[in-house]
Amino acid sequence: MSWKVTLPCTRQEAEALHDEDDWLESLDPIPSVVADEVEAFNDAKWRIEAYFPDKPSKAAVDLIQSRLPSAAKAEPVIAKLPDEDWVVLSQQGLTPVCAGRFYVHTSSNRGEVPDGAVPLHIEASRAFGTGGHETTSGCLEMLDKLKRQGKRFEFIADIGTGTGLLAFASCHLWPRAYLTASDIDPVSVDVTRDNALLNGYPLGMGQGHIALCAASGTDHPIIQQRAPYDLIIANILAGPLIELAPSLVQITRDGGALILAGLLNTQAAAVISAYRKLGFRLQMRSDTGDWPCLMLIKRTRYRWERPSRADGRTTQPPGDFGTW
């Protein structure tokens, strides 16, 4: 790619641009379009970058801008780029991540795997979770700590799996567990499927396998039928974590653990409060910069009622729980 067009947009516009991309076929050649957030947790501050092999025509730029109502009065930034492989170049900017016993790398930065480390090959892609973000590395370290403490889990769910990284780590740590990994974005499920093959983690419903599904929150038969879970990991966002609290409570076994991440320090008190009201207590917390990772335990109920199984309902309407 030798030319780039940059335009501001909202998150909703960026997602619509990718969901309804038939309009791109009217352009020759068809550009590669990448969406990115400018400010974390600010859906109004996103941008679109369209890459062209040649200088884009005014008509092509106008067409892209017409798909972004909030950018109607913006001045497109058109820049000529050096003749490089931008996919490779962007990944060269990434460094391997050491978190707990895990060593997360791409094909271009594998380097020397430290002695005793568990390598996980995760390419930068359309799904969140390459290990480089503090929320993901914090979850990896939390999982590693639980294993070192001798914790055992038989049924594990990764809600909002992204690239599948945390599901793979759980599968390595507890290879006899029944694992479920879900994401609201079908693209993430496809990415996880590819990464499972790349890293040698089996998919399926059996013991030691990872069952994959696209689901809004916990609303999927696979998630419901395999409940209750001993361990649930939800590395998503603070708002969905709070709204999903009743649903996650329903599918967590008494005494079971929740690992919650994707929230800022300023949001931790609200998330903890939402789960404490539903019978959880904070067991452990680790902070990496501004990003805490919380582990909560569901209190055992000493009443004659038997715990109810999850029914799949959630107070959150279909939305985006698993991508950034």
C-alpha positions as a printed NumPy array, in Angstrom:
array([[  0.   ,   0.   ,   0.   ],
       [  1.495,   3.398,  -0.923],
       [ -1.303,   5.874,  -0.079],
       [ -3.425,   6.326,   3.037],
       [ -6.626,   8.295,   3.578],
       [ -7.527,   9.102,   7.192],
       [-10.926,  10.37 ,   8.328],
       [-12.495,  10.786,  11.78 ],
       [-15.634,   8.832,  12.602],
       [-17.651,   7.299,  15.405],
       [-17.44 ,   3.69 ,  16.486],
       [-20.933,   3.032,  15.135],
       [-19.922,   4.402,  11.731],
       [-16.716,   2.35 ,  11.724],
       [-18.575,  -0.881,  12.475],
       [-21.246,  -0.11 ,   9.874],
       [-18.51 ,   0.51 ,   7.326],
       [-17.24 ,  -3.043,   7.806],
       [-20.638,  -4.685,   8.211],
       [-21.958,  -3.19 ,   4.98 ],
       [-18.914,  -3.179,   2.704],
       [-20.524,  -3.959,  -0.648],
       [-19.974,  -0.323,  -1.619],
       [-16.213,  -0.987,  -1.713],
       [-16.67 ,  -3.073,  -4.852],
       [-17.392,   0.105,  -6.806],
       [-13.78 ,   1.17 ,  -6.232],
       [-10.99 ,  -0.133,  -8.441],
       [ -8.681,  -1.105,  -6.914],
       [-10.503,  -1.907,  -3.681],
       [ -8.727,  -0.3  ,  -0.703],
       [ -8.023,  -1.978,   2.624],
       [-10.   ,  -0.185,   5.345],
       [ -8.911,  -0.259,   8.989],
       [-10.877,   1.189,  11.922],
       [ -9.229,   2.242,  15.154],
       [-10.167,   4.059,  18.36 ],
       [ -8.493,   7.399,  19.028],
       [ -9.531,   7.662,  22.679],
       [-10.134,   4.588,  24.842],
       [-13.793,   4.129,  25.828],
       [-14.88 ,   7.116,  23.7  ],
       [-17.152,   5.848,  20.926],
       [-17.245,   9.322,  19.376],
       [-13.476,   9.383,  18.812],
       [-12.597,   6.794,  16.182],
       [-10.923,   6.992,  12.797],
       [-10.898,   5.21 ,   9.468],
       [ -7.69 ,   4.572,   7.534],
       [ -8.076,   3.451,   3.912],
       [ -4.965,   2.124,   2.146],
       [ -4.617,   2.418,  -1.643],
       [ -1.853,   1.086,  -3.938],
       [ -2.031,   4.332,  -5.961],
       [ -3.06 ,   7.89 ,  -5.204],
       [ -6.818,   7.74 ,  -4.582],
       [ -9.133,   9.759,  -6.787],
       [-11.285,  12.521,  -5.349],
       [-14.322,  10.384,  -6.158],
       [-12.92 ,   7.503,  -4.082],
       [-12.195,   9.769,  -1.116],
       [-15.625,  11.384,  -1.414],
       [-17.288,   7.971,  -1.453],
       [-15.579,   6.906,   1.769],
       [-16.374,  10.226,   3.419],
       [-20.017,   9.928,   2.397],
       [-20.251,   6.77 ,   4.513],
       [-19.193,   8.728,   7.612],
       [-21.846,  11.34 ,   8.469],
       [-19.856,  12.72 ,  11.403],
       [-16.922,  13.437,   9.042],
       [-18.986,  15.421,   6.535],
       [-17.092,  18.648,   7.262],
       [-13.72 ,  17.057,   8.025],
       [-10.701,  17.508,   5.798],
       [ -9.424,  14.083,   4.686],
       [ -5.742,  13.481,   5.411],
       [ -4.156,  11.962,   2.309],
       [ -0.582,  10.766,   2.708],
       [  1.897,   8.962,   0.468],
       [  3.609,   6.099,   2.241],
       [  6.923,   4.342,   1.618],
       [  6.665,   1.164,  -0.413],
       [  6.604,  -1.32 ,   2.478],
       [  4.662,  -4.369,   3.54 ],
       [  2.509,  -2.616,   6.12 ],
       [  1.148,  -5.787,   7.689],
       [  4.673,  -7.041,   8.422],
       [  5.854,  -3.585,   9.396],
       [  3.043,  -3.077,  11.884],
       [  3.724,  -6.421,  13.519],
       [  7.437,  -5.646,  13.785],
       [  6.397,  -2.852,  16.116],
       [  4.994,  -5.415,  18.516],
       [  7.164,  -7.1  ,  21.112],
       [  6.65 , -10.53 ,  22.665],
       [  4.72 , -10.513,  25.931],
       [  5.799, -12.488,  28.999],
       [  2.884, -12.916,  31.404],
       [  3.107, -15.596,  34.047],
       [  4.455, -18.711,  32.349],
       [  3.191, -17.594,  28.949],
       [  5.198, -16.094,  26.079],
       [  2.893, -14.509,  23.491],
       [  4.37 , -13.692,  20.1  ],
       [  3.589, -13.123,  16.423],
       [  5.34 , -14.78 ,  13.482],
       [  7.629, -11.755,  13.102],
       [  8.766, -11.333,  16.72 ],
       [  9.028, -14.865,  18.109],
       [ 12.662, -14.515,  19.123],
       [ 14.04 , -16.928,  21.712],
       [ 11.344, -18.498,  23.868],
       [ 12.515, -18.346,  27.504],
       [ 13.274, -21.674,  29.162],
       [ 10.15 , -23.174,  30.688],
       [  7.812, -20.67 ,  29.021],
       [  4.661, -21.706,  27.167],
       [  4.681, -20.091,  23.7  ],
       [  1.389, -18.852,  22.234],
       [  1.407, -17.702,  18.618],
       [ -1.197, -14.927,  18.197],
       [ -1.032, -12.685,  15.141],
       [ -2.276,  -9.105,  15.255],
       [ -5.71 ,  -9.366,  13.677],
       [ -9.28 ,  -8.134,  13.552],
       [ -9.978,  -9.485,  17.064],
       [ -8.861,  -8.101,  20.419],
       [ -6.365,  -9.98 ,  22.581],
       [ -2.758, -10.303,  21.392],
       [ -1.406, -10.208,  24.945],
       [  0.057,  -6.731,  24.555],
       [ -2.74 ,  -4.916,  26.312],
       [ -2.564,  -4.743,  30.1  ],
       [ -6.017,  -6.3  ,  30.478],
       [ -5.029,  -9.454,  28.603],
       [ -1.6  ,  -9.834,  30.203],
       [ -3.194,  -9.24 ,  33.608],
       [ -5.615, -12.113,  33.009],
       [ -2.756, -14.39 ,  31.92 ],
       [ -0.87 , -13.62 ,  35.11 ],
       [ -3.996, -14.205,  37.215],
       [ -4.611, -17.586,  35.584],
       [ -0.978, -18.569,  36.11 ],
       [ -1.19 , -17.567,  39.785],
       [ -4.307, -19.705,  40.293],
       [ -2.544, -22.719,  38.808],
       [  0.485, -22.195,  41.04 ],
       [ -1.854, -22.056,  44.035],
       [ -3.083, -25.522,  43.088],
       [ -6.566, -24.478,  41.953],
       [ -8.474, -26.982,  39.822],
       [-11.332, -26.219,  37.472],
       [-13.499, -28.663,  35.551],
       [-15.787, -26.289,  33.614],
       [-14.308, -23.038,  32.305],
       [-15.876, -20.3  ,  30.151],
       [-14.137, -17.428,  28.394],
       [-16.83 , -14.842,  27.615],
       [-15.593, -12.375,  24.99 ],
       [-12.688, -14.531,  23.891],
       [-11.359, -12.217,  21.14 ],
       [ -8.41 , -14.125,  19.64 ],
       [ -8.888, -17.12 ,  21.954],
       [ -5.706, -16.365,  23.893],
       [ -7.162, -16.744,  27.398],
       [ -9.042, -19.891,  26.4  ],
       [ -5.786, -21.419,  25.116],
       [ -3.969, -20.472,  28.326],
       [ -6.754, -22.091,  30.377],
       [ -6.62 , -25.205,  28.222],
       [ -2.887, -25.499,  28.849],
       [ -3.222, -24.979,  32.607],
       [ -6.198, -27.319,  33.064],
       [ -5.992, -29.763,  30.143],
       [ -8.755, -32.037,  31.494],
       [-11.322, -29.254,  31.786],
       [-14.343, -28.68 ,  29.574],
       [-13.77 , -25.253,  28.032],
       [-16.228, -22.894,  26.368],
       [-15.149, -19.777,  24.467],
       [-17.598, -17.254,  23.058],
       [-17.619, -13.833,  21.486],
       [-20.375, -11.545,  20.276],
       [-18.404, -10.965,  17.057],
       [-18.471, -13.928,  14.605],
       [-15.167, -12.643,  13.192],
       [-13.539, -13.243,  16.576],
       [-14.878, -16.788,  16.597],
       [-13.29 , -17.375,  13.177],
       [-10.011, -15.86 ,  14.386],
       [-10.079, -18.074,  17.5  ],
       [-10.726, -21.138,  15.351],
       [ -7.68 , -20.312,  13.195],
       [ -5.516, -19.608,  16.247],
       [ -6.546, -22.879,  17.894],
       [ -5.327, -24.761,  14.814],
       [ -2.138, -22.693,  14.736],
       [ -1.342, -23.426,  18.393],
       [ -2.532, -27.026,  18.496],
       [ -5.515, -26.64 ,  20.831],
       [ -8.386, -29.012,  19.941],
       [-11.888, -27.707,  19.316],
       [-15.031, -29.576,  20.245],
       [-17.329, -30.464,  23.094],
       [-15.169, -33.097,  24.762],
       [-12.914, -32.969,  27.787],
       [ -9.744, -31.017,  27.022],
       [-11.389, -29.39 ,  23.999],
       [-12.62 , -25.836,  23.449],
       [-16.264, -25.391,  22.402],
       [-16.668, -22.231,  20.319],
       [-19.782, -20.144,  19.741],
       [-20.868, -16.635,  18.757],
       [-23.107, -15.275,  21.503],
       [-24.379, -12.044,  22.989],
       [-23.313, -12.35 ,  26.604],
       [-24.33 , -15.79 ,  27.901],
       [-27.292, -16.209,  25.551],
       [-26.348, -19.378,  23.677],
       [-27.378, -23.041,  24.162],
       [-23.772, -24.212,  24.393],
       [-22.996, -21.753,  27.2  ],
       [-26.194, -22.593,  29.047],
       [-25.992, -26.37 ,  28.714],
       [-22.427, -26.549,  30.04 ],
       [-23.18 , -24.425,  33.129],
       [-22.546, -24.069,  35.998],
       [-18.869, -23.109,  35.627],
       [-16.055, -23.33 ,  38.157],
       [-14.208, -20.483,  36.438],
       [-15.444, -17.722,  34.145],
       [-13.149, -15.214,  32.449],
       [-14.67 , -12.008,  31.059],
       [-12.133,  -9.571,  29.634],
       [-14.567,  -7.122,  28.063],
       [-15.641,  -3.632,  29.185],
       [-16.912,  -2.155,  32.454],
       [-20.429,  -1.381,  31.207],
       [-21.14 ,  -4.861,  29.832],
       [-19.537,  -6.441,  32.927],
       [-22.053,  -4.637,  35.118],
       [-25.009,  -5.379,  32.841],
       [-24.013,  -9.028,  32.496],
       [-23.614,  -9.542,  36.253],
       [-27.012, -11.276,  36.725],
       [-26.327, -13.59 ,  33.781],
       [-22.803, -14.478,  34.919],
       [-24.084, -15.146,  38.441],
       [-26.587, -17.632,  37.021],
       [-23.927, -19.712,  35.289],
       [-21.312, -19.659,  38.08 ],
       [-21.162, -22.568,  40.517],
       [-21.329, -21.774,  44.232],
       [-17.728, -21.282,  45.258],
       [-16.786, -20.643,  41.623],
       [-14.435, -17.9  ,  40.467],
       [-14.866, -14.941,  38.126],
       [-11.909, -13.176,  36.519],
       [-13.031,  -9.759,  35.296],
       [-10.939,  -7.33 ,  33.244],
       [-11.249,  -4.657,  30.592],
       [-12.081,  -1.939,  33.115],
       [-10.176,   1.092,  34.337],
       [ -9.162,   1.791,  37.939],
       [-11.877,   4.427,  38.093],
       [-14.502,   1.823,  37.153],
       [-13.41 ,  -0.959,  39.507],
       [-15.549,   0.093,  42.49 ],
       [-18.75 ,   0.083,  40.402],
       [-17.985,  -3.357,  38.929],
       [-17.117,  -4.86 ,  42.323],
       [-20.274,  -3.383,  43.846],
       [-22.482,  -4.878,  41.118],
       [-21.163,  -8.385,  41.828],
       [-21.029,  -8.017,  45.613],
       [-24.779,  -7.313,  45.621],
       [-25.289, -10.634,  43.853],
       [-23.279, -12.737,  46.3  ],
       [-19.663, -12.402,  45.17 ],
       [-16.693, -11.313,  47.24 ],
       [-13.428,  -9.886,  45.966],
       [-10.713, -12.509,  46.45 ],
       [ -7.795, -11.013,  44.563],
       [ -6.91 ,  -7.887,  42.601],
       [ -3.862,  -7.028,  40.517],
       [ -3.301,  -3.708,  38.751],
       [ -1.187,  -3.155,  35.669],
       [ -1.011,   0.583,  35.122],
       [ -4.571,   1.873,  34.964],
       [ -6.032,  -1.586,  34.287],
       [ -7.112,  -3.812,  37.2  ],
       [ -7.79 ,  -7.52 ,  36.982],
       [-10.322,  -8.751,  39.533],
       [-10.974, -12.237,  40.836],
       [-14.252, -12.721,  42.695],
       [-15.653, -15.808,  44.402],
       [-19.34 , -16.72 ,  44.51 ],
       [-20.389, -17.304,  48.093],
       [-21.76 , -20.742,  48.889],
       [-25.437, -20.624,  49.805],
       [-26.503, -22.532,  52.902],
       [-30.215, -22.717,  52.185],
       [-32.553, -25.515,  51.283],
       [-32.979, -24.185,  47.708],
       [-30.806, -25.768,  45.063],
       [-28.881, -23.302,  42.869],
       [-30.749, -22.57 ,  39.643],
       [-29.048, -23.208,  36.331],
       [-28.41 , -20.412,  33.893],
       [-31.347, -19.573,  31.663],
       [-29.52 , -17.446,  29.129],
       [-31.277, -14.166,  29.858],
       [-29.313, -10.961,  30.131],
       [-30.307,  -7.386,  30.868],
       [-28.027,  -6.212,  28.07 ],
       [-29.573,  -6.118,  24.589],
       [-27.465,  -7.486,  21.739],
       [-24.393,  -5.29 ,  21.62 ],
       [-20.615,  -5.375,  21.505],
       [-19.171,  -7.118,  24.543],
       [-16.008,  -8.588,  23.124],
       [-14.305,  -6.122,  20.811],
       [-12.576,  -2.775,  21.282]])
